Coordinates of C-alpha atoms and ligand atoms in Angstrom, one line a residue:
Chain A
X280 CA 140.8 82.6 135.6
X281 CA 142.9 85.6 136.1
X282 CA 145.3 86.9 133.4
X283 CA 147.9 89.6 133.9
X284 CA 149.8 91.1 130.9
X285 CA 152.7 93.5 131.4
X286 CA 154.3 95.0 128.4
X287 CA 157.6 96.9 128.5
X288 CA 160.2 98.1 126.0
X289 CA 159.5 98.9 122.3
X290 CA 160.8 102.1 120.9
X291 CA 158.3 103.9 123.1
X292 CA 159.3 102.2 126.3
X293 CA 156.0 103.0 128.0
X294 CA 155.3 100.4 130.6
X295 CA 151.7 98.9 130.6
X296 CA 149.9 96.5 132.8
X297 CA 146.5 95.0 132.1
X298 CA 144.5 92.5 134.2
X299 CA 141.6 90.4 133.2
X300 CA 139.2 88.4 135.3
X301 CA 137.6 85.9 132.9
X302 CA 134.5 85.7 135.1
X303 CA 133.8 89.3 134.0
X304 CA 133.7 88.5 130.3
X305 CA 131.1 86.7 128.2
X306 CA 131.2 82.9 128.3
X307 CA 132.1 82.7 124.6
X308 CA 135.1 85.0 125.2
X309 CA 136.1 83.0 128.3
X310 CA 136.1 79.8 126.2
X311 CA 138.1 81.5 123.5
X312 CA 140.8 82.5 126.1
X313 CA 140.8 79.0 127.5
X314 CA 141.3 77.5 124.0
X315 CA 144.2 79.9 123.2
X316 CA 145.8 79.1 126.6
X317 CA 145.6 75.4 125.8
X318 CA 146.8 75.8 122.2
X319 CA 149.7 77.9 123.4
X320 CA 150.5 75.2 126.0
X321 CA 150.9 78.1 128.3
X322 CA 151.6 76.2 131.6
X323 CA 154.6 74.5 130.0
X324 CA 156.1 77.6 128.4
X325 CA 159.5 78.8 129.6
X326 CA 161.0 82.3 129.5
X327 CA 162.3 83.5 126.2
X328 CA 163.8 86.9 126.4
X329 CA 166.1 88.2 123.7
X330 CA 168.1 91.3 123.2
X331 CA 166.6 92.7 120.0
X332 CA 166.5 96.5 119.8
X333 CA 163.1 98.2 120.4
X334 CA 161.0 95.0 120.5
X335 CA 158.3 94.6 123.1
X336 CA 158.8 92.4 126.1
X337 CA 155.8 90.7 127.8
X338 CA 155.3 89.2 131.2
X339 CA 152.2 87.0 131.1
X340 CA 150.8 85.5 134.3
X341 CA 147.8 83.2 134.4
X342 CA 146.1 81.9 137.6
X343 CA 143.2 79.6 137.7
X344 CA 141.7 77.4 140.4
X345 CA 144.5 74.8 140.5
X346 CA 147.6 76.3 138.8
X347 CA 149.6 79.5 138.3
X348 CA 152.3 80.3 135.8
X349 CA 154.3 83.3 134.7
X350 CA 156.5 83.8 131.7
X351 CA 158.7 86.6 130.4
X352 CA 159.0 86.7 126.6
X353 CA 160.1 88.9 123.8
X354 CA 157.4 89.4 121.1
X355 CA 159.6 87.7 118.5
X356 CA 159.6 84.5 120.6
X357 CA 155.8 84.2 120.9
X358 CA 153.9 81.5 119.1
X359 CA 150.9 82.7 117.1
X360 CA 148.6 81.3 119.8
X361 CA 150.4 83.0 122.6
X362 CA 150.4 86.2 120.7
X363 CA 146.7 85.9 120.1
X364 CA 146.1 85.2 123.8
X365 CA 148.0 88.4 124.7
X366 CA 146.1 90.4 122.1
X367 CA 142.8 89.1 123.2
X368 CA 143.6 89.8 126.9
X369 CA 144.6 93.4 126.0
X370 CA 141.4 93.9 123.9
X371 CA 139.1 92.6 126.6
X372 CA 140.8 94.5 129.4
X373 CA 141.0 97.8 127.5
Chain B
X151 CA 172.2 66.3 100.7
X152 CA 172.3 70.1 100.3
X153 CA 168.9 70.5 101.9
X154 CA 170.2 68.4 104.7
X155 CA 173.2 70.6 105.2
X156 CA 171.0 73.7 105.4
X157 CA 168.9 71.9 108.0
X158 CA 172.1 71.0 109.9
X159 CA 173.2 74.5 109.8
X160 CA 170.0 75.7 111.2
X161 CA 170.2 73.0 113.9
X162 CA 173.8 74.0 114.8
X163 CA 172.5 77.6 114.9
X164 CA 169.7 76.6 117.3
X165 CA 172.1 74.7 119.6
X166 CA 174.5 77.7 119.7
X167 CA 171.7 80.0 120.5
X168 CA 170.4 77.8 123.2
X169 CA 173.7 77.1 124.9
X170 CA 175.6 80.3 124.7
X171 CA 173.8 83.1 122.9
X172 CA 170.2 82.5 123.6
X173 CA 169.6 86.2 123.7
X174 CA 170.1 86.5 120.0
X175 CA 166.8 85.0 119.2
X176 CA 165.2 81.7 118.0
X177 CA 166.7 80.2 114.9
X178 CA 163.3 78.8 114.0
X179 CA 161.4 82.0 113.9
X180 CA 164.3 84.2 112.8
X181 CA 166.9 82.2 110.9
X182 CA 169.0 85.2 110.2
X183 CA 169.5 86.0 113.9
X184 CA 172.2 83.5 114.3
X185 CA 175.9 83.1 114.7
X186 CA 177.9 80.3 113.2
X187 CA 181.7 79.8 113.6
X188 CA 183.4 81.6 110.7
X189 CA 185.0 78.4 109.4
X190 CA 181.6 76.8 108.9
X191 CA 180.3 79.8 107.1
X192 CA 183.5 80.0 105.0
X193 CA 183.1 76.4 104.0
X194 CA 179.4 76.8 103.0
X195 CA 180.1 79.9 101.0
X196 CA 182.8 78.0 99.0
X197 CA 181.0 74.7 98.7
X198 CA 177.3 75.0 99.4
X199 CA 174.5 75.3 96.9
X200 CA 172.6 78.5 96.3
X201 CA 170.3 78.0 99.3
X202 CA 173.1 77.2 101.6
X203 CA 175.2 80.1 100.4
X204 CA 172.4 82.6 100.8
X205 CA 171.9 81.4 104.3
X206 CA 175.6 81.4 105.1
X207 CA 176.1 84.9 103.7
X208 CA 173.2 86.2 105.7
X209 CA 174.6 84.4 108.8
X210 CA 178.0 86.0 108.2
X211 CA 176.4 89.4 107.8
X212 CA 174.5 89.0 111.0
X213 CA 177.4 87.7 112.9
X214 CA 179.6 90.5 111.8
X215 CA 176.9 92.9 112.9
X216 CA 176.4 91.4 116.2
X217 CA 180.0 91.1 117.1
X218 CA 180.8 94.6 116.0
X219 CA 182.7 95.5 112.9
X220 CA 185.9 96.3 114.7
X221 CA 186.2 92.7 115.9
X222 CA 185.6 91.0 112.6
X223 CA 187.5 90.1 109.4
X224 CA 185.7 91.5 106.4
X225 CA 187.0 88.9 103.9
X226 CA 183.6 88.3 102.3
X227 CA 182.3 91.8 102.5
X228 CA 182.6 92.2 98.7
X229 CA 180.2 89.3 98.3
X230 CA 177.7 90.6 100.8
X231 CA 177.4 94.3 100.1
X232 CA 178.9 96.0 97.1
X233 CA 180.1 99.4 98.0
X234 CA 177.8 102.2 96.8
X235 CA 176.0 105.3 97.6
X236 CA 172.6 106.0 99.1
X237 CA 170.4 103.1 98.1
X238 CA 167.0 103.2 99.7
X239 CA 164.1 100.8 99.3
X240 CA 160.7 101.1 101.0
X241 CA 158.5 98.1 101.4
X242 CA 154.9 97.7 102.5
X243 CA 154.0 94.9 104.9
X244 CA 150.3 95.6 104.3
X245 CA 149.6 95.3 108.0
X246 CA 151.1 91.8 108.1
X247 CA 154.2 90.7 110.0
X248 CA 156.1 89.3 107.0
X249 CA 159.3 91.1 106.2
X250 CA 160.3 92.9 104.1
X251 CA 157.0 93.0 102.2
X252 CA 156.2 94.4 98.8
X253 CA 158.5 97.0 97.2
X254 CA 156.7 100.4 96.9
X255 CA 159.6 102.9 96.3
X256 CA 163.2 102.5 95.3
X257 CA 166.1 104.9 95.1
X258 CA 165.4 107.8 92.7
X259 CA 161.7 106.8 92.3
X260 CA 158.9 109.3 92.5
X261 CA 157.0 109.9 95.8
X262 CA 154.3 107.2 96.3
X263 CA 151.7 109.5 97.8
X264 CA 151.5 107.3 100.9
X265 CA 152.9 109.5 103.8
X266 CA 154.4 106.5 105.6
X267 CA 156.3 105.4 102.5
X268 CA 157.6 108.8 101.7
X269 CA 158.5 109.7 105.2
X270 CA 160.5 106.4 105.5
X271 CA 162.2 107.3 102.2
X272 CA 163.0 110.9 103.1
X273 CA 163.9 110.2 106.7
X274 CA 166.4 107.4 105.9
X275 CA 167.8 109.7 103.2
X276 CA 168.2 112.6 105.7
X277 CA 169.9 110.2 108.2
X278 CA 172.2 108.9 105.5
X279 CA 173.1 112.5 104.5
X280 CA 173.7 113.5 108.1
X281 CA 176.2 110.7 108.7
X282 CA 177.8 111.2 105.3
X283 CA 178.2 114.9 105.4
X284 CA 179.1 115.3 109.1
X285 CA 181.0 112.1 109.9
X286 CA 182.0 111.0 106.4
X287 CA 180.3 107.7 107.1
X288 CA 178.9 105.8 104.1
X289 CA 175.7 104.3 105.5
X290 CA 175.1 101.9 108.4
X291 CA 178.1 99.7 107.9
X292 CA 180.4 102.5 106.6
X293 CA 180.4 100.7 103.3
X294 CA 177.2 101.7 101.6
X295 CA 174.8 99.1 103.1
X296 CA 171.4 99.4 101.5
X297 CA 168.8 101.2 103.6
X298 CA 165.7 99.0 103.7
X299 CA 162.5 100.1 105.4
X300 CA 159.2 98.4 105.8
X301 CA 156.0 100.5 106.7
X302 CA 152.5 99.4 107.7
X303 CA 153.9 96.5 109.8
X304 CA 151.3 94.6 111.7
X305 CA 147.9 96.0 112.8
X306 CA 147.7 99.0 115.1
X307 CA 151.4 98.4 116.0
X308 CA 152.7 101.1 118.3
X309 CA 156.3 100.6 117.6
X310 CA 159.3 100.9 115.3
X311 CA 162.4 98.8 115.3
X312 CA 165.6 97.7 113.6
X313 CA 165.6 94.0 113.1
X314 CA 169.3 93.5 112.4
X315 CA 169.1 94.2 108.7
X316 CA 166.3 96.8 108.2
X317 CA 164.0 99.4 109.7
X318 CA 160.4 98.6 110.4
X319 CA 157.5 100.9 111.3
X320 CA 154.1 100.4 112.6
X321 CA 151.0 102.6 111.8
X322 CA 150.2 103.2 115.5
X323 CA 146.7 102.5 116.8
X324 CA 145.4 105.9 115.9
X325 CA 143.9 106.2 119.3
X326 CA 147.1 107.0 121.3
X327 CA 149.8 106.8 118.6
X328 CA 150.2 108.1 115.1
X329 CA 152.3 106.3 112.5
X330 CA 155.9 105.9 113.6
X331 CA 157.5 107.5 110.5
X332 CA 156.1 110.9 111.5
X333 CA 159.1 111.8 113.6
X334 CA 162.3 112.0 111.7
X335 CA 164.3 111.4 114.9
X336 CA 162.6 107.9 115.2
X337 CA 164.1 107.1 111.8
X338 CA 167.5 108.3 112.9
X339 CA 167.1 106.3 116.1
X340 CA 166.4 103.1 114.3
X341 CA 169.2 103.5 111.8
X342 CA 171.6 104.3 114.6
X343 CA 170.8 100.9 116.1
X344 CA 172.3 99.5 112.9
X345 CA 175.4 101.6 113.2
X346 CA 175.8 100.6 116.9
X347 CA 175.5 96.9 115.8
X348 CA 178.4 97.3 113.4
X349 CA 180.6 99.4 115.7
X350 CA 180.5 99.1 119.5
X351 CA 177.9 96.3 119.4
X352 CA 176.6 97.3 122.8
X353 CA 174.9 94.5 124.6
X354 CA 171.1 95.3 124.7
X355 CA 170.7 94.8 128.5
X356 CA 171.2 96.9 131.6
X357 CA 173.7 99.8 131.4
X358 CA 175.3 99.0 128.0
X359 CA 171.7 98.6 126.7
X360 CA 170.8 102.0 128.0
X361 CA 173.9 103.4 126.3
X362 CA 172.8 101.7 123.1
X363 CA 169.4 103.3 123.4
X364 CA 170.9 106.7 124.3
X365 CA 173.2 106.6 121.2
X366 CA 170.1 106.1 119.1
X367 CA 168.3 109.1 120.7
X368 CA 171.5 111.2 120.6
X369 CA 172.1 110.7 116.8
X370 CA 168.3 110.6 116.2
X371 CA 167.8 114.1 117.6
X372 CA 170.9 115.3 115.7
X373 CA 169.4 114.0 112.4
X374 CA 166.4 116.2 113.2
X375 CA 168.5 119.2 114.2
X376 CA 170.6 118.9 111.1
X377 CA 167.6 118.6 108.8
X378 CA 166.0 121.7 110.4
X379 CA 169.4 123.5 110.9
X380 CA 168.7 123.9 114.6
X381 CA 171.3 124.9 117.1
X382 CA 171.3 123.4 120.6
X383 CA 169.2 126.3 121.8
X384 CA 166.7 126.0 118.9
X385 CA 166.0 122.3 119.6
X386 CA 163.4 121.1 122.0
X387 CA 165.3 117.8 122.6
X388 CA 162.2 115.8 122.4
X389 CA 162.3 112.3 121.0
X390 CA 159.2 111.2 119.1
X391 CA 157.5 114.6 118.9
X392 CA 154.3 114.2 117.0
X393 CA 153.8 110.5 117.7
X394 CA 151.0 111.0 120.2
X395 CA 147.5 111.8 119.0
X396 CA 145.9 114.9 120.4
X397 CA 144.1 112.7 123.0
X398 CA 147.4 112.1 124.9
X399 CA 148.8 114.6 127.4
X400 CA 152.4 114.7 126.4
X401 CA 154.9 116.4 124.0
X402 CA 156.7 113.2 122.9
X403 CA 158.1 109.9 124.0
X404 CA 161.3 111.1 125.8
X405 CA 162.8 114.4 126.8
X406 CA 166.6 114.5 126.6
X407 CA 166.6 117.9 128.3
X408 CA 164.4 116.9 131.3
X409 CA 164.0 113.1 131.3
X410 CA 160.8 112.0 133.0
X411 CA 158.7 114.9 131.8
X412 CA 157.8 114.0 128.3
X413 CA 154.2 112.9 129.1
X414 CA 151.9 112.5 132.0
X415 CA 148.6 111.0 130.9
X416 CA 145.7 109.2 132.7
X417 CA 145.8 106.3 130.3
X418 CA 149.5 106.1 129.4
X419 CA 150.8 107.0 132.9
X420 CA 153.9 109.1 133.5
X421 CA 157.2 109.2 131.7
X422 CA 159.3 106.7 133.8
X423 CA 162.8 108.1 132.8
X424 CA 165.2 109.0 135.6
X425 CA 167.3 112.1 135.2
X426 CA 170.2 110.9 137.3
X427 CA 171.7 107.6 138.6
X428 CA 170.2 108.2 142.0
X429 CA 166.8 107.3 140.7
X430 CA 167.9 104.6 138.2
X431 CA 165.5 101.8 137.4
X432 CA 166.7 98.4 138.7
X433 CA 164.0 96.0 137.6
X434 CA 164.0 93.4 134.9
X435 CA 161.4 94.8 132.5
X436 CA 162.5 96.4 129.2
X437 CA 165.8 94.4 129.1
X438 CA 166.7 96.0 132.5
X439 CA 165.2 99.4 131.7
X440 CA 167.1 100.2 128.5
X441 CA 164.5 102.7 127.4
X442 CA 164.1 104.0 130.9
X443 CA 167.7 104.5 132.1
X444 CA 168.7 106.0 128.7
X445 CA 167.5 109.2 130.1
X446 CA 170.7 109.4 132.2
X447 CA 173.2 109.4 129.3
X448 CA 170.7 111.4 127.1
X449 CA 170.7 114.2 129.6
X450 CA 174.5 114.1 129.9
X451 CA 174.7 114.6 126.2
X452 CA 172.2 117.4 126.3
X453 CA 174.2 119.2 128.9
X454 CA 177.5 118.7 127.2
X455 CA 176.1 119.9 123.8
X456 CA 174.3 122.9 125.4
X457 CA 177.4 124.0 127.3
X458 CA 179.4 123.9 124.1
X459 CA 176.7 125.8 122.1
X460 CA 176.2 126.1 118.4
X461 CA 175.3 122.9 116.5
X462 CA 175.3 119.7 118.5
X463 CA 177.0 117.7 115.8
X464 CA 180.0 120.0 115.6
X465 CA 181.7 119.1 118.9
X466 CA 179.6 117.1 121.3
X467 CA 178.3 114.9 118.4
X468 CA 181.8 114.4 117.2
X469 CA 183.0 113.2 120.6
X470 CA 180.0 110.8 120.9
X471 CA 180.5 109.5 117.4
X472 CA 184.2 108.7 117.9
X473 CA 183.3 107.1 121.2
X474 CA 180.7 104.9 119.5
X475 CA 182.8 104.1 116.4
X476 CA 186.3 103.5 117.9
X477 CA 186.3 103.3 121.7
X478 CA 183.3 101.8 123.4
X479 CA 183.3 98.0 124.1
X480 CA 180.1 96.0 124.0
X481 CA 179.8 95.7 127.8
X482 CA 180.6 99.3 128.7
X483 CA 178.7 100.8 131.6
X484 CA 177.8 104.5 132.3
X485 CA 181.1 105.2 134.1
X486 CA 183.1 103.7 131.2
X487 CA 181.2 105.8 128.7
X488 CA 181.9 108.9 130.8
X489 CA 185.6 108.3 131.0
X490 CA 185.8 107.5 127.3
X491 CA 184.0 110.6 126.2
X492 CA 186.3 112.6 128.5
X493 CA 189.4 111.1 126.9
X494 CA 188.1 111.7 123.4
X495 CA 187.3 115.3 124.4
X496 CA 190.9 115.6 125.7
X497 CA 192.4 114.2 122.5
X498 CA 190.3 116.6 120.3
X499 CA 190.2 119.7 122.3
X500 CA 192.7 119.4 125.3
X501 CA 192.2 118.4 128.9
X502 CA 191.5 121.9 130.1
X503 CA 189.3 122.9 127.2
X504 CA 185.8 124.2 127.5
X505 CA 184.7 121.1 125.6
X506 CA 186.2 118.8 128.2
X507 CA 184.6 120.8 131.0
X508 CA 181.2 120.6 129.2
X509 CA 181.4 116.8 129.0
X510 CA 182.5 116.6 132.6
X511 CA 179.6 118.8 133.7
X512 CA 177.2 116.5 131.8
X513 CA 178.3 113.4 133.5
X514 CA 178.6 115.0 137.0
X515 CA 175.1 116.5 136.8
X516 CA 173.6 113.1 136.2
X517 CA 175.6 111.5 139.0
X518 CA 177.8 109.2 136.8
X519 CA 181.0 111.0 137.9
Ligands
ZN815 ZN1 165.9 101.9 120.3

């Protein structure tokens, strides 16, 4: 599985892109990511961008063997599971 | 019955958001970020129970803010915010995301000893004083709205924001960023988002969004200049100076004097701000580059203020303030902003004045005119 997280906006407005190939992390971490992906119902999520000052905007793209999906979302519109997926991806790709 | 009505209100809210104003935010996660038709709010304020009334008042407050004060009727204002003086409260989110958090310092209270708390208190005070003393404005709404700040929001959060009713500051990750209360212009920036919300209500997308951002930087830097009694020549015109740790190669987050030059770091990358319309960002990230293209009007202000000399707030700041308070409409683009500032300069100083020429030079240099 391949995860790309792009962050923009925030007061700082510093663009950031991180990519993660889950074959390069431990099996336990890979399972954790898969679990969060499922719990967040990622492949059925739609874009949810708002116009709130200085909040982070995320573009999250996930590609695995049989499907690919990308969403654009403001941090205030992310479920706890999606937020955790984003945080975990950033942590493992740092 | 009453509970039911509250739920119906939230449902109506949700529908409105989905159908016409989705950009304002989800009613589920943020019930205050909602607009209801005034007649519905009116009815609930008169007839609802305490819960309903609280919700409706909050809704009214939010809708006033989002629509812009000039376009609203303030018939319930007395109920919402009693007029007053500087009333600051600082809360601690204790690294969680719940707002506002626990009260740690109120107006007139002694310093807490926590730098983030005391900086938020002092910085919001300095911002209030700046607007009061220079523009005779009584707080964010012009009517003494309380200044609420929350510090220690979330973990390692590299951000600060205005959520529609209060200021919120992260601690930074300590690796790249320090705590966000460290720069007084950041506090001025966030508070100015509140003022913009009550006045021009600039749409937070594309060019009007970049003007919204620029207004926050323009008044943010003037708050700093006023606190330090700096002239246009004394100021370094850097937004967010001191936010980077020593590991980062950069002087701050944005340069109003030379957009695109604030930082250039192996980990963070290079400051993406354009310094003229010819290199404007056209992508969809960051609400269409609101924090990127703000470099263009930022530099126009810097040039105008520097040409005029002295203290930025005396003339250039006055022109920008009147533009924000009385003239800009919510969907204004750069060109509109330029023509309005020129007409305000004409009204204040005359069409062949040095001030008019300074403003014109600013907008011409960045390619807007
Ligand atoms: Zn901002």
